[in-house]
mmCIF file of C-alpha atoms and ligand atoms in Angstrom:
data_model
loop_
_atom_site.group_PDB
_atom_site.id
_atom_site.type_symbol
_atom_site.label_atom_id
_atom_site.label_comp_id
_atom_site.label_asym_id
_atom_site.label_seq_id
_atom_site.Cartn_x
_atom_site.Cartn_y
_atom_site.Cartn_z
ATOM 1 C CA UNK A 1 0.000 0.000 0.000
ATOM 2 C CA UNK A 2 1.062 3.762 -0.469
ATOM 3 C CA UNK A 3 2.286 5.538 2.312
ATOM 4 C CA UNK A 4 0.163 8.428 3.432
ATOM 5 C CA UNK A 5 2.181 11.620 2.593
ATOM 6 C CA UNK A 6 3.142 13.962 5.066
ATOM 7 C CA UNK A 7 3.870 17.403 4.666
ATOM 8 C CA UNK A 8 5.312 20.009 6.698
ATOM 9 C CA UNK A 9 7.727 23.485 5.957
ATOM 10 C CA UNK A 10 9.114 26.885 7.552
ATOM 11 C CA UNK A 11 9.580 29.913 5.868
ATOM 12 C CA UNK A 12 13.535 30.882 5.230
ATOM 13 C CA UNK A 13 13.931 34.032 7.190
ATOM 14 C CA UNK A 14 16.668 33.181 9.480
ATOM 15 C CA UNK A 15 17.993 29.928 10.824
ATOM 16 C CA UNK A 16 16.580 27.658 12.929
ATOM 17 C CA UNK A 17 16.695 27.450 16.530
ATOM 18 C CA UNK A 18 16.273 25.180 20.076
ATOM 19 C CA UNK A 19 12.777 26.327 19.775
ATOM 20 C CA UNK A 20 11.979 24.680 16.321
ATOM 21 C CA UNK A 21 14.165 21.846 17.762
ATOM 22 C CA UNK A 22 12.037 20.840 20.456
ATOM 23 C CA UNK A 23 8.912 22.205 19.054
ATOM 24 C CA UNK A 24 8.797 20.751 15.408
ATOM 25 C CA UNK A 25 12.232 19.374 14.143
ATOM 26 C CA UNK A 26 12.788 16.147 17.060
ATOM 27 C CA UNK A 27 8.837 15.000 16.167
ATOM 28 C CA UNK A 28 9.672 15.451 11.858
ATOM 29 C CA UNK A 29 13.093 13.003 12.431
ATOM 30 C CA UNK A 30 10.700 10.525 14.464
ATOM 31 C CA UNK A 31 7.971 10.476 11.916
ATOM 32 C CA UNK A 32 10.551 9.913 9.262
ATOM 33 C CA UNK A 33 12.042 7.376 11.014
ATOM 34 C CA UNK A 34 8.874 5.686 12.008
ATOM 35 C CA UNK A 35 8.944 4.581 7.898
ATOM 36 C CA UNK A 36 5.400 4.861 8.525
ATOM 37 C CA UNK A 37 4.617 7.731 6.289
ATOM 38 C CA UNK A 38 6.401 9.735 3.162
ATOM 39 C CA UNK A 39 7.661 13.037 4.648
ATOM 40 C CA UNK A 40 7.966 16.192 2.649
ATOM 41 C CA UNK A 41 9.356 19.537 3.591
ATOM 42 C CA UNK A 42 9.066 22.209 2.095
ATOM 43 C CA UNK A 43 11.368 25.372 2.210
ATOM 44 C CA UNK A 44 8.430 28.365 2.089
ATOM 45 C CA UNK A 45 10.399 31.024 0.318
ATOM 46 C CA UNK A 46 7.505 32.379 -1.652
ATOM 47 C CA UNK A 47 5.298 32.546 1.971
ATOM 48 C CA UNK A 48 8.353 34.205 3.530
ATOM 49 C CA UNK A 49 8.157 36.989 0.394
ATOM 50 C CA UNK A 50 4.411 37.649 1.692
ATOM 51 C CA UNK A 51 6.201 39.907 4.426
ATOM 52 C CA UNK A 52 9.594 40.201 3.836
ATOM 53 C CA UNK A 53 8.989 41.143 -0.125
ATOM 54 C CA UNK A 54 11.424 43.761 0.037
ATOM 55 C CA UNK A 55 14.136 42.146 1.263
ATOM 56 C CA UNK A 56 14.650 39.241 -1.115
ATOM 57 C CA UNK A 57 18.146 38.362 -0.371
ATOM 58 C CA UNK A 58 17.112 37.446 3.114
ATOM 59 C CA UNK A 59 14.818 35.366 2.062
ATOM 60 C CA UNK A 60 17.657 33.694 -0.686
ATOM 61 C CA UNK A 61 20.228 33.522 1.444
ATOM 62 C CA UNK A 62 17.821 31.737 4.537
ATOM 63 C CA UNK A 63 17.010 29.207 1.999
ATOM 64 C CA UNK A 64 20.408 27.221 2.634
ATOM 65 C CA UNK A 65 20.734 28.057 5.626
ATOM 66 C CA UNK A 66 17.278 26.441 6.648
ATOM 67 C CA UNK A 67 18.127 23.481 4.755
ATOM 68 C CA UNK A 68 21.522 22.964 6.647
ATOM 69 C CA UNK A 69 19.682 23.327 10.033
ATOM 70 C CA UNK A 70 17.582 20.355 8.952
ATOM 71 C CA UNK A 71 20.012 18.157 7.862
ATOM 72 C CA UNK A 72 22.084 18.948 11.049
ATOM 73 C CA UNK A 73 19.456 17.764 13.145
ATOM 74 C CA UNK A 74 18.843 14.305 11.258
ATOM 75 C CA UNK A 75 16.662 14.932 8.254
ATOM 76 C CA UNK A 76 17.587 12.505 6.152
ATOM 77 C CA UNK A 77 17.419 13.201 2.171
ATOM 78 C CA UNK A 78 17.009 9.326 1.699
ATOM 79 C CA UNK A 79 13.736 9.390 3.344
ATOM 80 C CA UNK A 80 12.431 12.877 3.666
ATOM 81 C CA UNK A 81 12.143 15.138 0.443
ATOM 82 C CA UNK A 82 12.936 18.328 0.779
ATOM 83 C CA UNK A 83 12.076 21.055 -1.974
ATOM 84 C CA UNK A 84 12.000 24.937 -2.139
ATOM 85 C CA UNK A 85 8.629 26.383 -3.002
ATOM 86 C CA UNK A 86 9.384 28.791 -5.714
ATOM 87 C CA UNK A 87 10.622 25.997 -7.662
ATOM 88 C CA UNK A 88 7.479 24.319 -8.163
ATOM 89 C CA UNK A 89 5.247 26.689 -10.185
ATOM 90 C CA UNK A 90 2.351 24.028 -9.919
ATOM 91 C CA UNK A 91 1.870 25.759 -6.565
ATOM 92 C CA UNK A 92 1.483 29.620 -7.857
ATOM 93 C CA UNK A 93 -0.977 27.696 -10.322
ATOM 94 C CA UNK A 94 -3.603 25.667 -8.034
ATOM 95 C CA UNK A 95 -3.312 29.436 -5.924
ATOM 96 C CA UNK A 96 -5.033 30.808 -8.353
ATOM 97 C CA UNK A 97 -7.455 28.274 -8.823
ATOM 98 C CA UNK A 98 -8.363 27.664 -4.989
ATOM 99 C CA UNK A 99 -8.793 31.734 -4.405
ATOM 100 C CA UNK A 100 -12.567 30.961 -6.402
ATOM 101 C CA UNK A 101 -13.075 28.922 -3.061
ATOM 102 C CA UNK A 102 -12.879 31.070 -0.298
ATOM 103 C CA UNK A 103 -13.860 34.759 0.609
ATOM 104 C CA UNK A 104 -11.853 37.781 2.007
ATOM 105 C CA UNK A 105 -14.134 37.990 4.977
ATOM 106 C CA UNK A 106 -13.026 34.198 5.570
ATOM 107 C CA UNK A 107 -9.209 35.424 5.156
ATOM 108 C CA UNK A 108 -9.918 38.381 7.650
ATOM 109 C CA UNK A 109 -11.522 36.040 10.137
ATOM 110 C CA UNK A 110 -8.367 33.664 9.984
ATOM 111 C CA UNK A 111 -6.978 34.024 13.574
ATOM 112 C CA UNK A 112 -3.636 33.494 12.853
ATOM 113 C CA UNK A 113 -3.621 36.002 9.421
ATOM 114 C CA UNK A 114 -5.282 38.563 11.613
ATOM 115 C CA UNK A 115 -2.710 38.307 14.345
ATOM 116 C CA UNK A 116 0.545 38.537 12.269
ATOM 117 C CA UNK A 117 -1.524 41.443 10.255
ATOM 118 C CA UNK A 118 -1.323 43.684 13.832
ATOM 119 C CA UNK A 119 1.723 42.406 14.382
ATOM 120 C CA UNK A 120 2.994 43.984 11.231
ATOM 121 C CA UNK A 121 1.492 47.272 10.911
ATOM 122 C CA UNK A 122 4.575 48.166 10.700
ATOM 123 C CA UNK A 123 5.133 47.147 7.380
ATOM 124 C CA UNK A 124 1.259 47.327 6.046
ATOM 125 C CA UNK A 125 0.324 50.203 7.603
ATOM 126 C CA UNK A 126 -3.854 50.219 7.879
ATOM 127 C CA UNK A 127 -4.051 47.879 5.135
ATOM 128 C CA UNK A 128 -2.672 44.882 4.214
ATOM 129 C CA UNK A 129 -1.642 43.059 0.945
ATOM 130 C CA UNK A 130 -3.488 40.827 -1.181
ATOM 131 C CA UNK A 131 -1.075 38.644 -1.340
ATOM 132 C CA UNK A 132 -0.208 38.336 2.437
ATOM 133 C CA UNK A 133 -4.053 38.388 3.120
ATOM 134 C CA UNK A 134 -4.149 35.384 1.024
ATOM 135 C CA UNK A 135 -1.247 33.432 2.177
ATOM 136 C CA UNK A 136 -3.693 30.733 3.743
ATOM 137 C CA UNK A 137 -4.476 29.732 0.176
ATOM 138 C CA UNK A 138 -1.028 29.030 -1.160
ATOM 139 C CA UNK A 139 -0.649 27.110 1.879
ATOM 140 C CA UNK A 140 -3.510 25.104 0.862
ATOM 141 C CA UNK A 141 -1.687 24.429 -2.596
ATOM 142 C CA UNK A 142 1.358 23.342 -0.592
ATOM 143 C CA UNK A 143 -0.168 20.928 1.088
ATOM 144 C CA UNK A 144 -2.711 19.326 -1.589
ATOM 145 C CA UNK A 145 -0.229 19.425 -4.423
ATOM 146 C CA UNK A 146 1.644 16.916 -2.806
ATOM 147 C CA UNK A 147 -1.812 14.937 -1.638
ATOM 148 C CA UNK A 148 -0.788 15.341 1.815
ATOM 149 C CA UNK A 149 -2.611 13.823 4.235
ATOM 150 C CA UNK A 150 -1.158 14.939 7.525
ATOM 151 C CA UNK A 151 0.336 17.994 8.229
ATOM 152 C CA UNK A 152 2.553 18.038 11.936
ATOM 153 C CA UNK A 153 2.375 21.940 13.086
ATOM 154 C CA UNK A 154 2.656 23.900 16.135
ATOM 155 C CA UNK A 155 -0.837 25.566 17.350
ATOM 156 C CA UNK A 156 -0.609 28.631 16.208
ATOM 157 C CA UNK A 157 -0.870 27.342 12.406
ATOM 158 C CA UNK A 158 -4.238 25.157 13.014
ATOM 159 C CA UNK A 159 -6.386 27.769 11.410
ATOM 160 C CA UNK A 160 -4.080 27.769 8.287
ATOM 161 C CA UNK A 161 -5.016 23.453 8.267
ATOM 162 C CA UNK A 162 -8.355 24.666 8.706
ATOM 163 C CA UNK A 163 -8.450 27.196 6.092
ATOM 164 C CA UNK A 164 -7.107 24.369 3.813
ATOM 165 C CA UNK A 165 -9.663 22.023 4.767
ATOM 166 C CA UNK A 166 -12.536 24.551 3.830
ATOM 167 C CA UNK A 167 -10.952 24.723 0.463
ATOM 168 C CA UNK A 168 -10.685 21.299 0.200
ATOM 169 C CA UNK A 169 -14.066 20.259 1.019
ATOM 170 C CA UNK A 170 -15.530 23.267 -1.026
ATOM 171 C CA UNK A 171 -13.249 22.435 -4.380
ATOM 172 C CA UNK A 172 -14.249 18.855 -4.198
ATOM 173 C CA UNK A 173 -18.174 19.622 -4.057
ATOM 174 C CA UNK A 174 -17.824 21.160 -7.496
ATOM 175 C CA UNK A 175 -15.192 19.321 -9.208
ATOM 176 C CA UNK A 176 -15.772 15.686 -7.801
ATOM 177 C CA UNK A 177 -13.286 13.549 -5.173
ATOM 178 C CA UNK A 178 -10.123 14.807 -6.559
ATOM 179 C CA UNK A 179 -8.073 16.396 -3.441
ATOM 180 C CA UNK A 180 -7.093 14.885 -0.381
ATOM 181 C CA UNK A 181 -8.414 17.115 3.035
ATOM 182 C CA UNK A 182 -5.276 17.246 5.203
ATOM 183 C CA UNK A 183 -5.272 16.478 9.081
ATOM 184 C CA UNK A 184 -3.682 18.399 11.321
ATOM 185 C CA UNK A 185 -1.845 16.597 13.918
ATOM 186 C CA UNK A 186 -0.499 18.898 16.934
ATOM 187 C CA UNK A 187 3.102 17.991 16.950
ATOM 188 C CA UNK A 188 3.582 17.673 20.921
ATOM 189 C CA UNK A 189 6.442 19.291 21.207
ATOM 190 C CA UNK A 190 6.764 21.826 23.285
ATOM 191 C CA UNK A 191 6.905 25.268 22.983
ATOM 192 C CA UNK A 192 9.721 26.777 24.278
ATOM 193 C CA UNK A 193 9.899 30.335 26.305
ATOM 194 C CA UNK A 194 13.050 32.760 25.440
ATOM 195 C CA UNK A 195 16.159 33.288 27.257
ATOM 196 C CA UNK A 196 14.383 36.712 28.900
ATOM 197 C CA UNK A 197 11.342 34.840 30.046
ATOM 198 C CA UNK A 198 9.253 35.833 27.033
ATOM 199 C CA UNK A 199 6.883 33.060 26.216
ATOM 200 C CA UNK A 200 7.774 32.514 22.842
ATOM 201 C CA UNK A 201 11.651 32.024 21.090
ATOM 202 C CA UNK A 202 11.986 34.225 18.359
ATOM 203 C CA UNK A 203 14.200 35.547 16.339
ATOM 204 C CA UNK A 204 13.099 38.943 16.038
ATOM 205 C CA UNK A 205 13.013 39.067 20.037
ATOM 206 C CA UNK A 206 17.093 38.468 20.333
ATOM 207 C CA UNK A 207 16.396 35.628 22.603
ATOM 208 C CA UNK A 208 17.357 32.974 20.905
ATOM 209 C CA UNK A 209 19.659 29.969 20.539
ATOM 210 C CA UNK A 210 20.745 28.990 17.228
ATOM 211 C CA UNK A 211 21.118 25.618 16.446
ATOM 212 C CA UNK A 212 24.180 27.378 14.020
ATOM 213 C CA UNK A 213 25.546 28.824 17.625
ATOM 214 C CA UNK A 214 29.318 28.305 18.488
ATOM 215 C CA UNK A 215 30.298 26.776 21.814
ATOM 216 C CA UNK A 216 30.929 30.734 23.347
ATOM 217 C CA UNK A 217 28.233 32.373 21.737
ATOM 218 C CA UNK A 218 26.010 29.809 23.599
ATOM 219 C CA UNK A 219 28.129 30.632 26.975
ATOM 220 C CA UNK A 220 27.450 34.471 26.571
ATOM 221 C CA UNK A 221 23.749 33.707 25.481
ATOM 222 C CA UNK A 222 23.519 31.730 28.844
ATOM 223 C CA UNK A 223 25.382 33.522 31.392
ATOM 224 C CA UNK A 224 22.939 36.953 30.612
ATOM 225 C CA UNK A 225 19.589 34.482 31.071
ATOM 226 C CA UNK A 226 16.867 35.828 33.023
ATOM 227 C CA UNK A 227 17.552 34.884 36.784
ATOM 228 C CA UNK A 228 15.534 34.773 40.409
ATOM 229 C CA UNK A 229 15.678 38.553 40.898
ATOM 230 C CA UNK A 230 15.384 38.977 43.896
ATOM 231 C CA UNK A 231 18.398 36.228 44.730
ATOM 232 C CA UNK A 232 21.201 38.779 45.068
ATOM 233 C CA UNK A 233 23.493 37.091 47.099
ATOM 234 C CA UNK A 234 24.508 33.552 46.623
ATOM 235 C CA UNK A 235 23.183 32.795 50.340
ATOM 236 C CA UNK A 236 19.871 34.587 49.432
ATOM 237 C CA UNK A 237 17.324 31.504 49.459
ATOM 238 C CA UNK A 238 16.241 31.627 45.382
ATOM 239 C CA UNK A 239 13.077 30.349 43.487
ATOM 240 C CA UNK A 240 14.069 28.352 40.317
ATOM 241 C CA UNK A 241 10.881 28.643 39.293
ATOM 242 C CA UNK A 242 10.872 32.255 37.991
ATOM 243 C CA UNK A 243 14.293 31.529 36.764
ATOM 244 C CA UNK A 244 14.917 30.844 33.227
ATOM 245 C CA UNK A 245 18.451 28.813 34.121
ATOM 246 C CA UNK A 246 16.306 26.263 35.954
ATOM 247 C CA UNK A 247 13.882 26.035 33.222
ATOM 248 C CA UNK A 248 16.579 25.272 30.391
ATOM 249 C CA UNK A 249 18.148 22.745 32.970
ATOM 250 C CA UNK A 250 14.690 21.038 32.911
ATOM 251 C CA UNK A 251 15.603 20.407 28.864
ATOM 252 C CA UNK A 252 19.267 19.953 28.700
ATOM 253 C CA UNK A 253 19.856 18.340 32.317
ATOM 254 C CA UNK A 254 19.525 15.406 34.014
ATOM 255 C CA UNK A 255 16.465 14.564 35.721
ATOM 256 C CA UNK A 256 18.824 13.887 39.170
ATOM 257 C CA UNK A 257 21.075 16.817 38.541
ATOM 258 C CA UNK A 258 17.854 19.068 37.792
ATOM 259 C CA UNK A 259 16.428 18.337 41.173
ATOM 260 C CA UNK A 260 19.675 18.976 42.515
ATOM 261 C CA UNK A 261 19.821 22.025 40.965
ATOM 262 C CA UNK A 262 16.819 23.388 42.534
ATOM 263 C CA UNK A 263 17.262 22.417 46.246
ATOM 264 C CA UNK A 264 20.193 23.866 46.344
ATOM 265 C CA UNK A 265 18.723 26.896 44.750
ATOM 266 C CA UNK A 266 16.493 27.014 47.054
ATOM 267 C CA UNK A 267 18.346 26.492 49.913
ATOM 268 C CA UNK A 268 20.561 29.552 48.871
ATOM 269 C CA UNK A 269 23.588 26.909 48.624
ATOM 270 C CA UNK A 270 24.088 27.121 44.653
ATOM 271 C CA UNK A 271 25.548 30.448 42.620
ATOM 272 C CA UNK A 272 24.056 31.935 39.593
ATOM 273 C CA UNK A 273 27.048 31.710 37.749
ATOM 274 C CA UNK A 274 28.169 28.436 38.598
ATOM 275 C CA UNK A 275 24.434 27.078 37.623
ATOM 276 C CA UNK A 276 24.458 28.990 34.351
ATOM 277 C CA UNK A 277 27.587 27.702 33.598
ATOM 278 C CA UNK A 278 26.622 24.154 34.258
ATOM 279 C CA UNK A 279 23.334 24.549 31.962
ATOM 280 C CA UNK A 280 25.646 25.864 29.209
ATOM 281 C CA UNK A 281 28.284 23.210 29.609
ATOM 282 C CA UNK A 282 24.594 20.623 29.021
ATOM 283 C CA UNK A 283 23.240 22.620 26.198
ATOM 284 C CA UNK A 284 26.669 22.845 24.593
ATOM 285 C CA UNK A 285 27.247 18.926 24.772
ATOM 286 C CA UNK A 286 23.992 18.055 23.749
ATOM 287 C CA UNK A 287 24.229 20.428 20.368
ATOM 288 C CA UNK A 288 27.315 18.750 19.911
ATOM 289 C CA UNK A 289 26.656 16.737 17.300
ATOM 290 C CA UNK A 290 23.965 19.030 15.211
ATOM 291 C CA UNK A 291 26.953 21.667 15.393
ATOM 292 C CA UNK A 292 29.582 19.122 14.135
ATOM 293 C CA UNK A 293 26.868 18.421 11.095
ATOM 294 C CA UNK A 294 26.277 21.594 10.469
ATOM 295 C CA UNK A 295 30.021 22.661 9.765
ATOM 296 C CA UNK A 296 30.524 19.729 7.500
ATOM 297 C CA UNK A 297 27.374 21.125 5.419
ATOM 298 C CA UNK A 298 28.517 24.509 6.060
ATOM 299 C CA UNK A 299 31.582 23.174 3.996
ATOM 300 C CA UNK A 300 30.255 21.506 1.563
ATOM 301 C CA UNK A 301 27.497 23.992 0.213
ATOM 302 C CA UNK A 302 27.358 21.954 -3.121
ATOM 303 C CA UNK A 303 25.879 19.004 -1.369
ATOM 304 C CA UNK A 304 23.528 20.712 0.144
ATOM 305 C CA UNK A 305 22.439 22.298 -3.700
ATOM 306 C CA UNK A 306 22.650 18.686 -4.853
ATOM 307 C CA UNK A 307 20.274 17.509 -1.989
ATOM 308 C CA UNK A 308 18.048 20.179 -2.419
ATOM 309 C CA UNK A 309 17.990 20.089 -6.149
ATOM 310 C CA UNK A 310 17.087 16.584 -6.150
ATOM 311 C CA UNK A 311 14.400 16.925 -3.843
ATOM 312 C CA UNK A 312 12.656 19.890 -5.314
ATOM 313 C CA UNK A 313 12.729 17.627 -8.885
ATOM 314 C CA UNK A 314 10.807 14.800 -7.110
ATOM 315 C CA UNK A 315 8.568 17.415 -5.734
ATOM 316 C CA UNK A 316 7.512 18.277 -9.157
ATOM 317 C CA UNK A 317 6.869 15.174 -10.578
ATOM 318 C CA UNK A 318 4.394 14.421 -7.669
ATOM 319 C CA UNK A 319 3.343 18.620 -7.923
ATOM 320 C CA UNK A 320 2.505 17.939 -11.629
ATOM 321 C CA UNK A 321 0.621 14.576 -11.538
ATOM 322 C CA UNK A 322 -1.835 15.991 -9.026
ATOM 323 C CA UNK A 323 -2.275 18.944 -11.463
ATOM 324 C CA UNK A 324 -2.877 16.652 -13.765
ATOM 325 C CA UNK A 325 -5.607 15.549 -12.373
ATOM 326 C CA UNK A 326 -6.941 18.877 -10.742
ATOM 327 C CA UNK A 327 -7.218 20.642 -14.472
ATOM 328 C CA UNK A 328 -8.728 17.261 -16.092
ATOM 329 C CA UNK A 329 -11.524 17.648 -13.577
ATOM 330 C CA UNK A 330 -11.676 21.762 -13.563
ATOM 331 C CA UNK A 331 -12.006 21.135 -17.688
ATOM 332 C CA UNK A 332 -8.870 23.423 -18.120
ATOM 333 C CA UNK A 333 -7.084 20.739 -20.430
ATOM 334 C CA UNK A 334 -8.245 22.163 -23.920
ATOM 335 C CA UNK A 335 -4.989 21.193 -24.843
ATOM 336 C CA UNK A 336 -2.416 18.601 -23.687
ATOM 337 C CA UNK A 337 0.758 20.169 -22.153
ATOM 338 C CA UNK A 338 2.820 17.785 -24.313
ATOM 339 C CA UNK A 339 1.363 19.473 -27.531
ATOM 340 C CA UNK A 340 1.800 23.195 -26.134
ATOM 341 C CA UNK A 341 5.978 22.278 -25.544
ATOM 342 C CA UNK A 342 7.695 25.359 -26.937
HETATM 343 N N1 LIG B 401 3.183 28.813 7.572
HETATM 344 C C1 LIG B 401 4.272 27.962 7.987
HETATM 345 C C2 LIG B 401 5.112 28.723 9.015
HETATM 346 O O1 LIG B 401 5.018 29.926 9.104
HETATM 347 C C3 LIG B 401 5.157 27.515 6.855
HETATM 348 C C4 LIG B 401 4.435 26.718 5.806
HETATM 349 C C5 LIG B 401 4.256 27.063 4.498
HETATM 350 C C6 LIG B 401 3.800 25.444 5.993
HETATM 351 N N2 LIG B 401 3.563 26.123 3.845
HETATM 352 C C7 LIG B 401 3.265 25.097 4.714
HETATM 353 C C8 LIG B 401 3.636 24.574 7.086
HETATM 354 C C9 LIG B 401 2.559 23.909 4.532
HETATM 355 C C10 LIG B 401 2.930 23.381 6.893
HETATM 356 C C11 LIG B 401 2.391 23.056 5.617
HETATM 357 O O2 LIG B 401 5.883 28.106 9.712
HETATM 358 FE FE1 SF4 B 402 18.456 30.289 38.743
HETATM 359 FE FE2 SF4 B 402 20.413 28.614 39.262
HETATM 360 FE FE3 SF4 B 402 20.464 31.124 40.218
HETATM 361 FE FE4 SF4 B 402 18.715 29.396 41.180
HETATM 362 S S1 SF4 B 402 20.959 29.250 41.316
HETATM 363 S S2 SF4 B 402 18.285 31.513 40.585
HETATM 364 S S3 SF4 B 402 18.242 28.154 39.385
HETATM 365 S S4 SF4 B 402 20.561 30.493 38.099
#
């Protein structure tokens, strides 16, 4: 039997860090190693235009970069395709056709569209762009080019499944049983809070860890972590649990060591410094190997274009068969494609 595609993807706008790494990237290399399913991943550098359309050598230069990161952290080209969106112009296509099949109001309404629109008033000032508006629906090509039938993401992108769904189920009532409606399925990794005790790791909030980080750039990121602040003195009794030290040791230490950590804490027996230095020496060992990876790719930039050349080539053929069969049934095949060859 055919195994049920799965698709997932991140749009290239800076590298990846621990957040994607315990929130999306760990489940991905466990699906793909279950051999249950057939993973794609797709490299969003059209989505990532939707906002960052003026700076397009961001987005270019991400594109590698993003790939590398998933490689380093066990991706594995053998079993997991991974293509860059612009590539596959069967996407920009069905876009066009799905936007019949769902309403601005519907866009507006999106919770997640109408969040990152406040977010960036910024750059759209009172009124957004068509094309950013939209973004829900070329996510919706994404995923049903490729016929996928699950789709891991984080919360926040549920509405986009949903959105996709809609379409789906719409498209399908007019045209007959021709796409596949997606399932979301909540990858349950958690989400992880930044270095200053925001609740959410982002890049644009500077309190991050890169995956891509060197062994001192992780110590400096560390030892200026949100502390206890009202521990002052070492003896001063502390509370790891305001303290973003003791939450990273819950990830990177062990269990015995953690608990360790906070009784002494508590007991005003353990120093800042010493603790944060501990948690670095953890997070720095347990990178180890994704760092090692990534400077072999980081050397070797032509593998990394050969991997993601061949991967974006499958991703076509399985783009254009489904469009195959999406135009047959929308009665846009007047002509054969092999007769219009130029
Ligand atoms: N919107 C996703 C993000 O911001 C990226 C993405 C683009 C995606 N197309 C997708 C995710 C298709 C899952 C399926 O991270
Ligand atoms: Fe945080 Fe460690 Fe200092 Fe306690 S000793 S406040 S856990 S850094």
């Amino acid at each position: 039997m055919e195994k049920k595609k799965i698709l997932t993807g991140d749009r290239p706008t800076g590298k990846l860090h621990i957040g994607h790494y315990f929130g999306s990237l760990k489940k991905r290399v466990e699906l793909q190693e279950s051999g249950e399913y057939e993973p794609y991943i797709l490299i969003a550098d059209v989505q990532a235009l939707t906002d960052n359309f003026n700076h397009p050598e961001k987005v270019r230069d991400n594109v590698r970069e993003v790939a590398i990161d998933y490689l380093s952290v066990g991706i594995n080209p053998e079993k997991t395709t991974i293509y860059i969106q612009s590539m596959i112009p069967e996407v920009a296509e069905l876009t066009v056709f799905y936007s019949n099949f769902v309403t601005i109001a519907r866009l507006q309404r999106n919770p997640t569209v109408k969040t990152e629109i406040e977010q960036k008033r910024d750059l759209f000032g009172e009124s957004v762009t068509y094309g950013f508006l939209g973004y829900p629906v070329s996510q919706a090509a994404d995923i049903t080019a490729f016929e996928g039938a699950f789709v891991p993401v984080g919360e926040d992108q549920l509405p986009l499944i949903e959105q996709c769904r809609e379409i789906v189920r719409k498209f399908n009532h007019v045209y007959g049983d021709i796409l596949v409606e997606p399932e979301a399925v909540l990858s349950s990794g958690k989400r992880i809070k930044g270095l200053d005790g925001n609740e959410k790791m982002g890049k644009s909030l500077g309190n991050a860890i890169y995956l891509s980080d060197s062994e001192e750039v992780i110590m400096e990121k560390v030892m200026g972590a949100v502390t206890d602040p009202n521990r002052i003195k070492k003896d001063d009794l502390g509370n790891p649990d305001v303290c973003m030290v003791a939450y990273y040791h819950n990830l990177f230490t062990s269990k015995e060591d953690c608990k360790k950590v906070c009784e002494e804490c508590r007991a005003g027996k353990r120093g800042c410094v010493a603790c944060k230095k501990e948690l670095a020496k953890n997070i720095i060992e347990e990178l180890r190997p994704i760092r090692e990876k990534r400077a072999y790719y980081e050397a070797h930039p032509e593998l990394v274009d050969a991997i993601l050349k061949e991967g974006t080539k499958k991703a076509r053929n399985t783009a254009k068969a489904t469009m195959k069969k999406i135009k047959q049934a929308m009665m846009l095949n007047y002509f054969d494609d092999t007769e219009m060859s130029v």
